[in-house]
CSV table of C-alpha atoms and ligand atoms in Angstrom, one decimal:
chain,number,residue,atom,x,y,z
A,1,MET,CA,63.2,15.5,101.5
A,2,VAL,CA,65.8,14.9,104.2
A,3,SER,CA,69.0,16.8,103.4
A,4,TYR,CA,72.3,14.9,103.1
A,5,ASP,CA,73.7,16.1,106.4
A,6,GLU,CA,70.5,15.7,108.3
A,7,LEU,CA,70.8,12.0,107.8
A,8,PHE,CA,73.1,11.7,110.7
A,9,ILE,CA,71.8,11.9,114.3
A,10,ARG,CA,73.5,14.4,116.5
A,11,LYS,CA,76.3,13.6,118.8
A,12,GLU,CA,74.2,13.7,122.0
A,13,GLN,CA,71.6,11.3,120.6
A,14,ASN,CA,74.3,9.0,119.4
A,15,ASP,CA,76.1,9.0,122.8
A,16,LYS,CA,72.8,8.3,124.6
A,17,LEU,CA,72.4,5.1,122.6
A,18,PHE,CA,76.0,3.8,122.4
A,19,LEU,CA,77.1,4.5,126.0
A,20,ASP,CA,80.9,4.6,126.2
A,21,VAL,CA,82.0,2.9,129.4
A,22,PHE,CA,85.6,2.1,128.4
A,23,SER,CA,87.1,5.3,127.0
A,24,THR,CA,89.0,7.8,129.0
A,25,LEU,CA,87.9,11.5,128.9
A,26,GLU,CA,90.8,12.2,126.5
A,27,GLN,CA,89.5,9.4,124.2
A,28,GLN,CA,86.0,10.9,124.3
A,29,LYS,CA,87.4,14.2,123.4
A,30,LEU,CA,89.4,12.6,120.5
A,31,ARG,CA,86.1,11.0,119.2
A,32,ALA,CA,84.3,14.4,119.4
A,33,GLU,CA,87.2,16.0,117.5
A,34,ALA,CA,87.3,13.4,114.8
A,35,ARG,CA,83.5,13.5,114.4
A,36,GLU,CA,83.5,17.3,114.2
A,37,PHE,CA,86.2,17.2,111.6
A,38,ALA,CA,84.5,14.6,109.5
A,39,GLU,CA,81.1,16.3,109.7
A,40,LYS,CA,82.5,19.7,108.9
A,41,GLU,CA,85.1,18.9,106.3
A,42,TYR,CA,84.0,15.6,104.7
A,43,LEU,CA,80.2,15.3,104.9
A,44,PRO,CA,79.5,18.4,102.8
A,45,ILE,CA,81.6,17.1,99.9
A,46,ALA,CA,81.0,13.4,100.3
A,47,ASP,CA,78.4,13.3,97.6
A,48,LYS,CA,80.6,15.3,95.2
A,49,ILE,CA,83.6,13.0,95.7
A,50,GLU,CA,81.4,10.0,95.2
A,51,LYS,CA,80.1,11.3,91.9
A,52,GLU,CA,83.4,12.7,90.5
A,53,GLY,CA,85.6,9.8,91.8
A,54,LYS,CA,88.6,12.1,92.3
A,55,PHE,CA,91.1,11.6,95.1
A,56,PRO,CA,90.3,14.5,97.6
A,57,HIS,CA,93.8,16.0,98.0
A,58,ASP,CA,92.6,19.0,100.0
A,59,LEU,CA,90.6,17.0,102.5
A,60,ILE,CA,93.5,14.6,103.0
A,61,ARG,CA,95.9,17.4,103.5
A,62,LYS,CA,93.6,19.1,106.1
A,63,SER,CA,93.2,15.9,108.0
A,64,GLY,CA,97.0,15.5,108.1
A,65,GLN,CA,97.5,19.0,109.3
A,66,ARG,CA,94.9,18.5,112.0
A,67,GLY,CA,97.1,15.6,113.3
A,68,PHE,CA,94.8,12.7,112.7
A,69,TRP,CA,97.3,10.8,110.6
A,70,GLY,CA,99.8,10.8,113.5
A,71,THR,CA,97.3,9.3,116.0
A,72,PRO,CA,99.1,6.0,116.6
A,73,PHE,CA,102.7,7.2,116.2
A,74,PRO,CA,105.1,8.5,118.8
A,75,ARG,CA,105.5,12.3,119.4
A,76,GLU,CA,109.2,12.1,118.8
A,77,TYR,CA,108.5,11.2,115.2
A,78,GLY,CA,105.8,13.8,114.6
A,79,GLY,CA,102.8,11.7,115.8
A,80,ARG,CA,100.3,12.3,118.5
A,81,GLY,CA,101.7,9.6,120.8
A,82,LEU,CA,98.4,7.8,121.1
A,83,THR,CA,97.4,4.1,120.7
A,84,THR,CA,95.8,1.6,118.4
A,85,TRP,CA,92.7,2.1,120.4
A,86,ASP,CA,92.7,5.8,119.6
A,87,ALA,CA,93.5,5.1,116.0
A,88,CYS,CA,90.3,2.9,115.9
A,89,ILE,CA,88.3,5.8,117.3
A,90,VAL,CA,89.4,8.2,114.5
A,91,GLN,CA,88.9,5.5,111.9
A,92,GLU,CA,85.4,4.7,113.1
A,93,GLU,CA,84.4,8.4,113.1
A,94,PHE,CA,85.8,9.0,109.6
A,95,SER,CA,84.3,5.8,108.3
A,96,ARG,CA,80.9,6.8,109.7
A,97,ILE,CA,80.6,9.4,106.9
A,98,GLY,CA,82.2,7.4,104.1
A,99,ALA,CA,85.3,5.6,102.8
A,100,VAL,CA,87.3,8.3,101.2
A,101,LEU,CA,88.8,9.9,104.3
A,102,CYS,CA,89.4,6.9,106.4
A,103,THR,CA,90.8,4.6,103.7
A,104,PRO,CA,93.8,6.5,102.5
A,105,MET,CA,94.7,7.2,106.1
A,106,ALA,CA,94.3,3.6,107.2
A,107,ALA,CA,96.3,2.3,104.2
A,108,SER,CA,99.0,4.8,105.0
A,109,TRP,CA,99.0,3.6,108.6
A,110,PHE,CA,99.4,0.0,107.3
A,111,GLY,CA,102.5,1.0,105.3
A,112,THR,CA,103.9,3.1,108.3
A,113,PHE,CA,103.3,0.6,111.1
A,114,PRO,CA,106.1,-1.7,110.0
A,115,ILE,CA,108.6,1.2,109.9
A,116,LEU,CA,107.5,2.1,113.5
A,117,LYS,CA,108.0,-1.5,114.7
A,118,ALA,CA,111.1,-2.6,112.7
A,119,GLY,CA,112.7,0.6,111.4
A,120,THR,CA,116.1,1.9,112.4
A,121,PRO,CA,116.2,5.4,114.1
A,122,GLU,CA,117.4,6.8,110.7
A,123,GLN,CA,114.6,5.1,108.8
A,124,LYS,CA,112.1,6.4,111.4
A,125,LYS,CA,113.4,9.9,111.2
A,126,LYS,CA,113.4,10.0,107.4
A,127,TYR,CA,110.2,8.1,106.6
A,128,LEU,CA,108.0,7.9,109.8
A,129,THR,CA,108.2,11.6,110.6
A,130,PRO,CA,106.6,13.0,107.4
A,131,LEU,CA,104.1,10.1,107.4
A,132,ALA,CA,103.0,10.7,111.0
A,133,ARG,CA,102.7,14.4,110.3
A,134,GLY,CA,100.4,13.6,107.3
A,135,GLU,CA,102.8,15.3,104.9
A,136,LYS,CA,103.4,12.1,103.0
A,137,ILE,CA,101.2,9.1,102.3
A,138,ALA,CA,102.3,5.5,102.6
A,139,ALA,CA,101.0,2.3,100.9
A,140,ILE,CA,101.4,-1.4,101.8
A,141,THR,CA,102.2,-3.7,98.9
A,142,ILE,CA,101.7,-7.4,99.4
A,143,THR,CA,99.2,-8.6,96.8
A,144,GLU,CA,100.3,-9.7,93.3
A,145,PRO,CA,98.6,-10.8,90.0
A,146,ASN,CA,99.2,-14.5,90.8
A,147,VAL,CA,99.3,-14.3,94.6
A,148,GLY,CA,96.5,-13.0,96.8
A,149,SER,CA,95.6,-15.1,99.8
A,150,ASP,CA,98.7,-17.2,99.5
A,151,THR,CA,101.1,-14.4,100.3
A,152,ALA,CA,104.0,-16.8,101.2
A,153,ARG,CA,104.2,-17.8,97.5
A,154,MET,CA,104.8,-14.2,96.3
A,155,GLU,CA,106.8,-13.8,93.1
A,156,THR,CA,108.3,-10.4,93.5
A,157,VAL,CA,112.0,-10.8,94.1
A,158,ALA,CA,114.7,-8.5,95.6
A,159,THR,CA,118.0,-10.0,94.5
A,160,PRO,CA,120.8,-9.2,96.9
A,161,GLY,CA,123.8,-7.6,95.2
A,162,GLU,CA,126.6,-5.1,95.9
A,163,GLY,CA,125.4,-2.3,98.1
A,164,GLY,CA,121.8,-3.4,98.1
A,165,TYR,CA,119.1,-5.3,96.1
A,166,VAL,CA,117.5,-5.3,92.7
A,167,LEU,CA,113.7,-5.4,92.8
A,168,ASN,CA,111.6,-7.0,90.1
A,169,GLY,CA,107.9,-7.8,90.1
A,170,LYS,CA,104.4,-6.5,90.1
A,171,LYS,CA,102.0,-5.7,93.0
A,172,ARG,CA,98.3,-5.0,92.5
A,173,PHE,CA,95.2,-3.8,94.4
A,174,ILE,CA,97.6,-1.3,96.1
A,175,THR,CA,95.6,1.3,98.0
A,176,ASN,CA,97.1,4.8,97.6
A,177,THR,CA,98.7,3.9,94.3
A,178,GLY,CA,100.0,7.1,92.6
A,179,VAL,CA,99.5,9.3,95.7
A,180,ALA,CA,101.8,7.5,98.1
A,181,GLY,CA,105.4,8.9,98.6
A,182,VAL,CA,106.4,5.7,100.5
A,183,TYR,CA,105.7,2.1,99.5
A,184,LEU,CA,106.3,-0.7,102.0
A,185,VAL,CA,107.2,-3.6,99.7
A,186,PHE,CA,107.4,-7.3,100.6
A,187,ALA,CA,109.6,-9.4,98.3
A,188,ILE,CA,111.5,-12.7,98.3
A,189,THR,CA,115.2,-12.3,98.9
A,190,ASP,CA,116.1,-16.0,99.2
A,191,ARG,CA,114.3,-18.6,97.1
A,192,LYS,CA,116.3,-21.5,98.6
A,193,VAL,CA,114.6,-21.3,102.0
A,194,ASP,CA,110.9,-21.3,102.8
A,195,PRO,CA,109.2,-17.9,102.4
A,196,TYR,CA,108.8,-17.6,106.2
A,197,ARG,CA,112.6,-17.1,106.2
A,198,GLY,CA,113.2,-16.0,102.6
A,199,MET,CA,110.9,-12.9,102.5
A,200,SER,CA,112.1,-9.4,103.4
A,201,ALA,CA,110.5,-5.9,103.7
A,202,PHE,CA,111.7,-2.8,101.9
A,203,ILE,CA,111.0,0.9,101.8
A,204,VAL,CA,110.5,2.0,98.2
A,205,GLU,CA,110.1,5.6,96.9
A,206,PRO,CA,108.2,6.3,93.7
A,207,GLU,CA,111.1,8.5,92.4
A,208,MET,CA,113.4,5.5,92.2
A,209,LYS,CA,114.3,4.4,88.7
A,210,GLY,CA,112.3,1.3,87.7
A,211,PHE,CA,109.2,2.2,89.7
A,212,GLU,CA,106.0,2.5,87.6
A,213,VAL,CA,102.3,2.9,88.2
A,214,GLU,CA,100.9,0.5,85.5
A,215,GLU,CA,97.2,0.9,86.0
A,216,LEU,CA,94.5,2.4,88.3
A,217,TYR,CA,91.6,0.2,89.2
A,218,LYS,CA,87.9,1.1,89.3
A,219,PHE,CA,85.7,-0.6,91.9
A,220,MET,CA,82.0,-1.1,92.8
A,221,GLY,CA,82.7,1.3,95.7
A,222,TRP,CA,85.5,3.5,97.1
A,223,ASN,CA,85.0,6.2,94.5
A,224,GLY,CA,87.8,8.7,95.1
A,225,VAL,CA,90.2,6.2,96.6
A,226,GLN,CA,93.2,5.5,94.4
A,227,ASN,CA,94.1,1.8,94.0
A,228,GLY,CA,96.0,0.0,91.3
A,229,VAL,CA,99.0,-1.9,89.9
A,230,ILE,CA,102.7,-1.1,90.5
A,231,LYS,CA,105.6,-2.6,88.6
A,232,PHE,CA,109.2,-2.8,89.6
A,233,THR,CA,111.8,-3.3,86.8
A,234,ASN,CA,115.4,-3.7,87.9
A,235,LEU,CA,114.7,-1.1,90.7
A,236,ARG,CA,118.0,-0.7,92.6
A,237,LEU,CA,117.4,-0.5,96.3
A,238,PRO,CA,120.2,0.7,98.6
A,239,ARG,CA,120.8,-1.6,101.6
A,240,GLU,CA,119.5,1.1,104.0
A,241,ASN,CA,116.0,0.6,102.5
A,242,LEU,CA,115.8,-2.9,103.9
A,243,LEU,CA,113.4,-2.9,106.9
A,244,GLY,CA,114.5,-5.1,109.8
A,245,ARG,CA,116.9,-7.9,108.9
A,246,GLU,CA,117.0,-9.8,105.6
A,247,GLY,CA,114.5,-12.7,105.9
A,248,GLU,CA,112.3,-11.0,108.5
A,249,GLY,CA,109.7,-9.9,106.1
A,250,PHE,CA,107.1,-12.6,106.9
A,251,LYS,CA,107.3,-11.8,110.7
A,252,ILE,CA,107.0,-8.1,110.0
A,253,LEU,CA,104.0,-8.7,107.8
A,254,MET,CA,102.2,-10.9,110.3
A,255,ASN,CA,102.7,-8.3,113.0
A,256,GLU,CA,101.3,-5.6,110.7
A,257,LEU,CA,98.3,-7.6,109.8
A,258,ASP,CA,97.0,-7.7,113.4
A,259,PHE,CA,97.0,-3.9,113.4
A,260,GLU,CA,95.5,-3.7,109.9
A,261,ARG,CA,92.6,-6.1,110.6
A,262,THR,CA,91.8,-4.2,113.8
A,263,ILE,CA,91.7,-0.8,112.1
A,264,ALA,CA,89.6,-2.4,109.3
A,265,ALA,CA,87.2,-3.7,111.9
A,266,ALA,CA,86.9,-0.2,113.3
A,267,GLY,CA,86.1,1.1,109.8
A,268,SER,CA,83.2,-1.5,109.6
A,269,VAL,CA,81.9,-0.3,112.9
A,270,GLY,CA,81.8,3.2,111.6
A,271,GLN,CA,80.0,2.2,108.4
A,272,MET,CA,77.4,0.4,110.6
A,273,ARG,CA,76.9,3.5,112.7
A,274,GLY,CA,76.5,5.8,109.7
A,275,ALA,CA,73.9,3.5,108.1
A,276,PHE,CA,72.1,2.9,111.3
A,277,GLU,CA,71.8,6.6,112.1
A,278,ALA,CA,70.5,7.4,108.6
A,279,CYS,CA,67.8,4.8,109.3
A,280,VAL,CA,66.7,6.3,112.6
A,281,GLN,CA,65.7,9.6,110.9
A,282,ARG,CA,64.1,7.8,108.0
A,283,ALA,CA,62.1,5.4,110.2
A,284,GLU,CA,60.7,8.3,112.2
A,285,ARG,CA,59.8,10.5,109.2
A,286,ARG,CA,58.6,8.1,106.6
A,287,VAL,CA,54.8,7.4,107.0
A,288,GLN,CA,53.0,4.5,105.4
A,289,PHE,CA,49.6,3.1,106.4
A,290,GLY,CA,49.1,6.2,108.5
A,291,ARG,CA,52.0,5.5,110.8
A,292,PRO,CA,55.8,6.2,110.8
A,293,ILE,CA,57.5,3.0,109.6
A,294,LYS,CA,59.4,2.9,112.9
A,295,ASP,CA,56.2,1.4,114.4
A,296,PHE,CA,56.3,-1.6,112.2
A,297,GLU,CA,57.8,-4.6,113.9
A,298,TRP,CA,60.3,-5.5,111.2
A,299,VAL,CA,61.7,-2.0,111.3
A,300,HIS,CA,61.8,-1.9,115.1
A,301,PHE,CA,63.5,-5.3,115.4
A,302,THR,CA,65.9,-4.5,112.5
A,303,LEU,CA,67.0,-1.3,114.3
A,304,ALA,CA,67.6,-3.4,117.5
A,305,ASP,CA,69.6,-6.0,115.5
A,306,MET,CA,71.7,-3.2,114.0
A,307,ALA,CA,72.4,-1.8,117.4
A,308,ALA,CA,73.4,-5.3,118.7
A,309,LYS,CA,75.8,-5.7,115.8
A,310,ILE,CA,77.3,-2.3,116.4
A,311,GLU,CA,77.8,-3.0,120.1
A,312,ALA,CA,79.3,-6.4,119.6
A,313,GLY,CA,81.5,-5.2,116.8
A,314,SER,CA,82.8,-2.3,118.9
A,315,LEU,CA,83.6,-4.6,121.8
A,316,LEU,CA,85.5,-7.1,119.6
A,317,THR,CA,87.4,-4.3,117.9
A,318,TYR,CA,88.5,-2.4,121.0
A,319,LYS,CA,89.5,-5.7,122.7
A,320,ALA,CA,91.9,-6.5,119.8
A,321,ALA,CA,93.2,-2.9,119.9
A,322,ARG,CA,93.8,-3.2,123.6
A,323,LEU,CA,95.8,-6.4,123.2
A,324,ILE,CA,97.9,-4.8,120.4
A,325,ASP,CA,98.6,-1.8,122.7
A,326,GLN,CA,99.6,-4.1,125.5
A,327,GLY,CA,102.1,-5.8,123.1
A,328,THR,CA,100.2,-9.1,123.3
A,329,GLN,CA,99.8,-11.2,120.2
A,330,ALA,CA,96.3,-10.5,118.8
A,331,ASN,CA,96.1,-12.6,115.6
A,332,MET,CA,92.9,-14.5,116.8
A,333,GLU,CA,91.2,-11.4,118.2
A,334,SER,CA,92.0,-9.2,115.2
A,335,ALA,CA,90.8,-11.9,112.8
A,336,ILE,CA,87.6,-12.4,114.8
A,337,ALA,CA,87.0,-8.6,115.0
A,338,LYS,CA,87.4,-8.2,111.2
A,339,ILE,CA,85.3,-11.3,110.4
A,340,PHE,CA,82.4,-10.3,112.7
A,341,THR,CA,82.3,-6.5,112.0
A,342,SER,CA,82.7,-6.8,108.2
A,343,ASP,CA,80.1,-9.5,107.9
A,344,ALA,CA,77.8,-7.5,110.2
A,345,ALA,CA,78.5,-4.3,108.2
A,346,MET,CA,77.3,-6.1,105.0
A,347,GLU,CA,74.1,-7.1,106.8
A,348,VAL,CA,73.5,-3.8,108.5
A,349,THR,CA,74.1,-1.7,105.3
A,350,THR,CA,71.9,-4.1,103.3
A,351,ASP,CA,69.1,-3.8,105.9
A,352,ALA,CA,69.6,0.0,105.9
A,353,VAL,CA,68.8,0.1,102.1
A,354,GLN,CA,65.7,-2.0,102.8
A,355,ILE,CA,64.5,0.3,105.5
A,356,TRP,CA,64.8,3.2,103.1
A,357,GLY,CA,62.8,1.2,100.5
A,358,GLY,CA,63.2,2.5,96.9
A,359,ASP,CA,65.1,5.6,98.1
A,360,GLY,CA,67.7,3.3,99.6
A,361,TYR,CA,68.5,2.1,96.1
A,362,ARG,CA,68.9,5.7,94.8
A,363,ASN,CA,72.3,7.3,94.6
A,364,ALA,CA,70.8,10.6,95.8
A,365,TYR,CA,71.4,9.2,99.3
A,366,PRO,CA,74.4,7.5,100.9
A,367,LEU,CA,72.7,4.2,101.8
A,368,GLU,CA,73.6,2.3,98.6
A,369,ARG,CA,77.2,3.7,98.9
A,370,TYR,CA,77.5,2.3,102.4
A,371,MET,CA,76.4,-1.1,101.1
A,372,ARG,CA,78.9,-1.0,98.2
A,373,ASP,CA,81.7,0.2,100.4
A,374,ALA,CA,81.0,-2.3,103.2
A,375,LYS,CA,81.8,-5.3,100.9
A,376,ILE,CA,85.6,-4.7,100.5
A,377,VAL,CA,86.3,-5.2,104.2
A,378,GLN,CA,85.2,-8.9,103.8
A,379,ILE,CA,88.0,-9.2,101.2
A,380,GLY,CA,90.9,-6.9,102.0
A,381,GLY,CA,93.5,-7.5,104.7
A,382,GLY,CA,93.0,-11.3,104.3
A,383,THR,CA,89.6,-12.5,103.2
A,384,ASN,CA,87.1,-13.6,105.9
A,385,GLN,CA,87.7,-17.2,104.7
A,386,ILE,CA,91.4,-16.9,105.3
A,387,LEU,CA,90.8,-15.2,108.6
A,388,ARG,CA,88.6,-18.2,109.7
A,389,MET,CA,91.7,-20.3,109.1
A,390,VAL,CA,93.9,-17.8,111.1
A,391,ALA,CA,91.4,-17.7,114.0
A,392,GLY,CA,90.8,-21.5,113.9
A,393,ARG,CA,94.5,-22.3,114.0
A,394,GLU,CA,94.9,-20.1,117.1
A,395,VAL,CA,91.8,-21.5,118.7
A,396,TYR,CA,93.3,-25.0,118.3
A,397,ARG,CA,96.7,-23.9,119.5
A,398,ARG,CA,95.2,-22.4,122.7
A,399,ILE,CA,93.2,-25.5,123.5
A,400,GLY,CA,95.9,-27.9,122.6
A,401,LEU,CA,94.5,-29.4,119.4
A,402,LYS,CA,96.6,-30.0,116.3
A,403,ALA,CA,95.4,-27.7,113.5
A,404,PRO,CA,94.9,-29.2,110.0
A,405,LYS,CA,97.8,-28.5,107.6
A,406,PRO,CA,97.2,-25.5,105.4
A,407,ALA,CA,96.3,-26.3,101.7
B,1,FAD,C1,89.7,-2.5,97.2
B,1,FAD,C2,90.9,-3.4,97.6
B,1,FAD,C3,92.0,-2.8,98.3
B,1,FAD,C4,93.1,-3.6,98.5
B,1,FAD,N1,94.2,-3.0,99.1
B,1,FAD,C5,95.3,-3.7,99.2
B,1,FAD,C6,96.6,-3.0,99.6
B,1,FAD,O1,96.6,-1.8,99.9
B,1,FAD,N2,97.7,-3.7,99.6
B,1,FAD,C7,97.7,-5.1,99.3
B,1,FAD,O2,98.8,-5.7,99.3
B,1,FAD,N3,96.6,-5.7,98.9
B,1,FAD,C8,95.4,-5.0,98.8
B,1,FAD,N4,94.2,-5.7,98.5
B,1,FAD,C9,94.3,-7.1,98.1
B,1,FAD,C10,93.5,-8.0,99.1
B,1,FAD,O3,94.2,-8.1,100.3
B,1,FAD,C11,93.3,-9.3,98.3
B,1,FAD,O4,92.3,-9.0,97.3
B,1,FAD,C12,92.9,-10.4,99.2
B,1,FAD,O5,93.9,-10.8,100.1
B,1,FAD,C13,92.4,-11.7,98.5
B,1,FAD,O6,93.3,-12.0,97.5
B,1,FAD,P1,92.8,-12.2,96.0
B,1,FAD,O7,91.9,-11.1,95.6
B,1,FAD,O8,93.9,-12.5,95.1
B,1,FAD,O9,91.8,-13.5,96.1
B,1,FAD,P2,92.2,-15.0,96.1
B,1,FAD,O10,93.3,-15.3,97.0
B,1,FAD,O11,92.4,-15.5,94.6
B,1,FAD,O12,90.9,-15.7,96.7
B,1,FAD,C14,89.7,-16.0,95.9
B,1,FAD,C15,88.7,-16.6,96.8
B,1,FAD,O13,89.2,-17.9,97.2
B,1,FAD,C16,89.1,-18.0,98.6
B,1,FAD,N5,90.3,-18.8,99.1
B,1,FAD,C17,91.6,-18.7,98.8
B,1,FAD,N6,92.3,-19.5,99.5
B,1,FAD,C18,91.5,-20.2,100.3
B,1,FAD,C19,91.6,-21.2,101.3
B,1,FAD,N7,92.8,-21.8,101.5
B,1,FAD,N8,90.5,-21.7,101.9
B,1,FAD,C20,89.3,-21.2,101.6
B,1,FAD,N9,89.1,-20.2,100.7
B,1,FAD,C21,90.2,-19.7,100.1
B,1,FAD,C22,89.2,-16.5,99.1
B,1,FAD,O14,88.7,-16.4,100.4
B,1,FAD,C23,88.4,-15.8,98.0
B,1,FAD,O15,87.0,-15.9,98.4
B,1,FAD,C24,93.1,-4.9,98.2
B,1,FAD,C25,92.0,-5.5,97.5
B,1,FAD,C26,90.9,-4.7,97.2
B,1,FAD,C27,89.8,-5.4,96.4
C-alpha cells in the first residue's frame, strides 16, 4: 500500500512538469518554503484532522509564526511586504495538501484586506498588525440567512446614533466563526438610499456585548475548518470601528471580492495539483491486465487533461493576481479565474477518484476528500452562476454592449 505522504510527487518531479516561467527567484523560494512547511507540518496530521474534525490551533499558530499569514501585507504592519501573486503561491501550496491550513488563512486575509485598503493608520496599527503577524484570525461576514447571492439586499443594520452605531442582525456561513478575533461586518446604515450607497463596513470584536456565536455548521468537506452563524443583538459599535466612510461598504466589498476570488482560484489550482500528483504514483504502481494502468489510453489522456486544466488555471489565476497588484480593476479576470479553476478542480478531483478506482472512494486516502473539498469553491465568494453575470457584465462593458438588467 502507498503510504499517505508517498502520494505526493517530489518537488523536482513537480517542477519538471509545471515549468515556472513567470516567477522571480524569490517567488520560487517562497513556493519551496510554503511547500516544505505544508509537507512537514500539515501532511503528517492531515488524516487525523480530517477524522477528528477539530480546528488545528497548533498548526495555524505555527504557520502564523513562520510569517505565511503576513504574505500580502506591508512590513510596517507586521507583514512580509509581498503581493497578491505571492499570496496565491502560498495558498496553492497549502491547498495542495488539504483545506484546513489554507482556508482559515485565506478567510482571515479576506477579513484583513479591507482594513489594509480602507483602514485609518490607527485601525491598521490596532487590527492589521496582529492579523498580519498571524497572532489573530479574521473573518469576513457578508452572507445572511435570507441573503446569499443578493448581497445588496442584506438585512443586518447598523443604526447610527450618538458616538457610533447599534448593530443588529445575523450572518451565516462565516468561515473562522468562533476562532476569529476580528470580524469584518457589512451592514446597512441607511435604508433610504440604495444599498450601493447605504451599506457600510465595520470592525467587530467578539468580546463586544451583543456578539454571539449561535451555531457551528458541519459540511460535506472542510473537516477541521470552523464555520457557522453569528448574531448581533444591540451591539454598540464605537464610531472608530467604521471602516472607510459611512456608505462606502459596497465599494469596499467589491474591491475585496476581486482579491478573494483570485485567492480562491489559487486554492483550486492547489487542489488540482494534489489530486493529480496522487494519480501519477497510482497510475504507475497499479497493475491490471498485466500492465500499469498508466499505459491505458483513458488514464494517459486523463492525466494530460488534468495537466492542461492545472496549467490553464494557473495562468488565469496569476493574471488576475498581477492585475490586482498593479492596482487595475480585476473583476472580470478574478471571476473568470474562479469559475474556470473551481469547475476544473471538480472535474480533476472526480477523475482522480476514478483513476484510483475503488480505493479512490475509500477514506483511507485523500482522493475522496479532495473531491468533497473542491465543491465549495464553486459556491463560496459568489457562486459560479453569479460570477458568470459579473464576468458577462464586464465583457459587455468592454466591448460597448448594454448588459441586461440584473434580476
Ligand atoms: C463552506 C462555506 C463557506 C463560506 N464562507 C463564507 C464567509 O466566510 N463569509 C461569508 O460572508 N459567506 C460565506 N459563505 C457563503 C457563500 O458566499 C454563499 O453560500 C454564496 O454566496 C451563495 O449564497 P447562498 O448559499 O445563500 O445561495 P443562494 O444565493 O440562495 O443561491 C442558490 C442558487 O441559486 C443561484 N442563483 C442565485 N441568484 C441567481 C441569479 N441571479 N442567476 C442565476 N442563478 C442564481 C445560485 O448560483 C445558487 O446556485 C460560505 C459558504 C459556504 C458553503
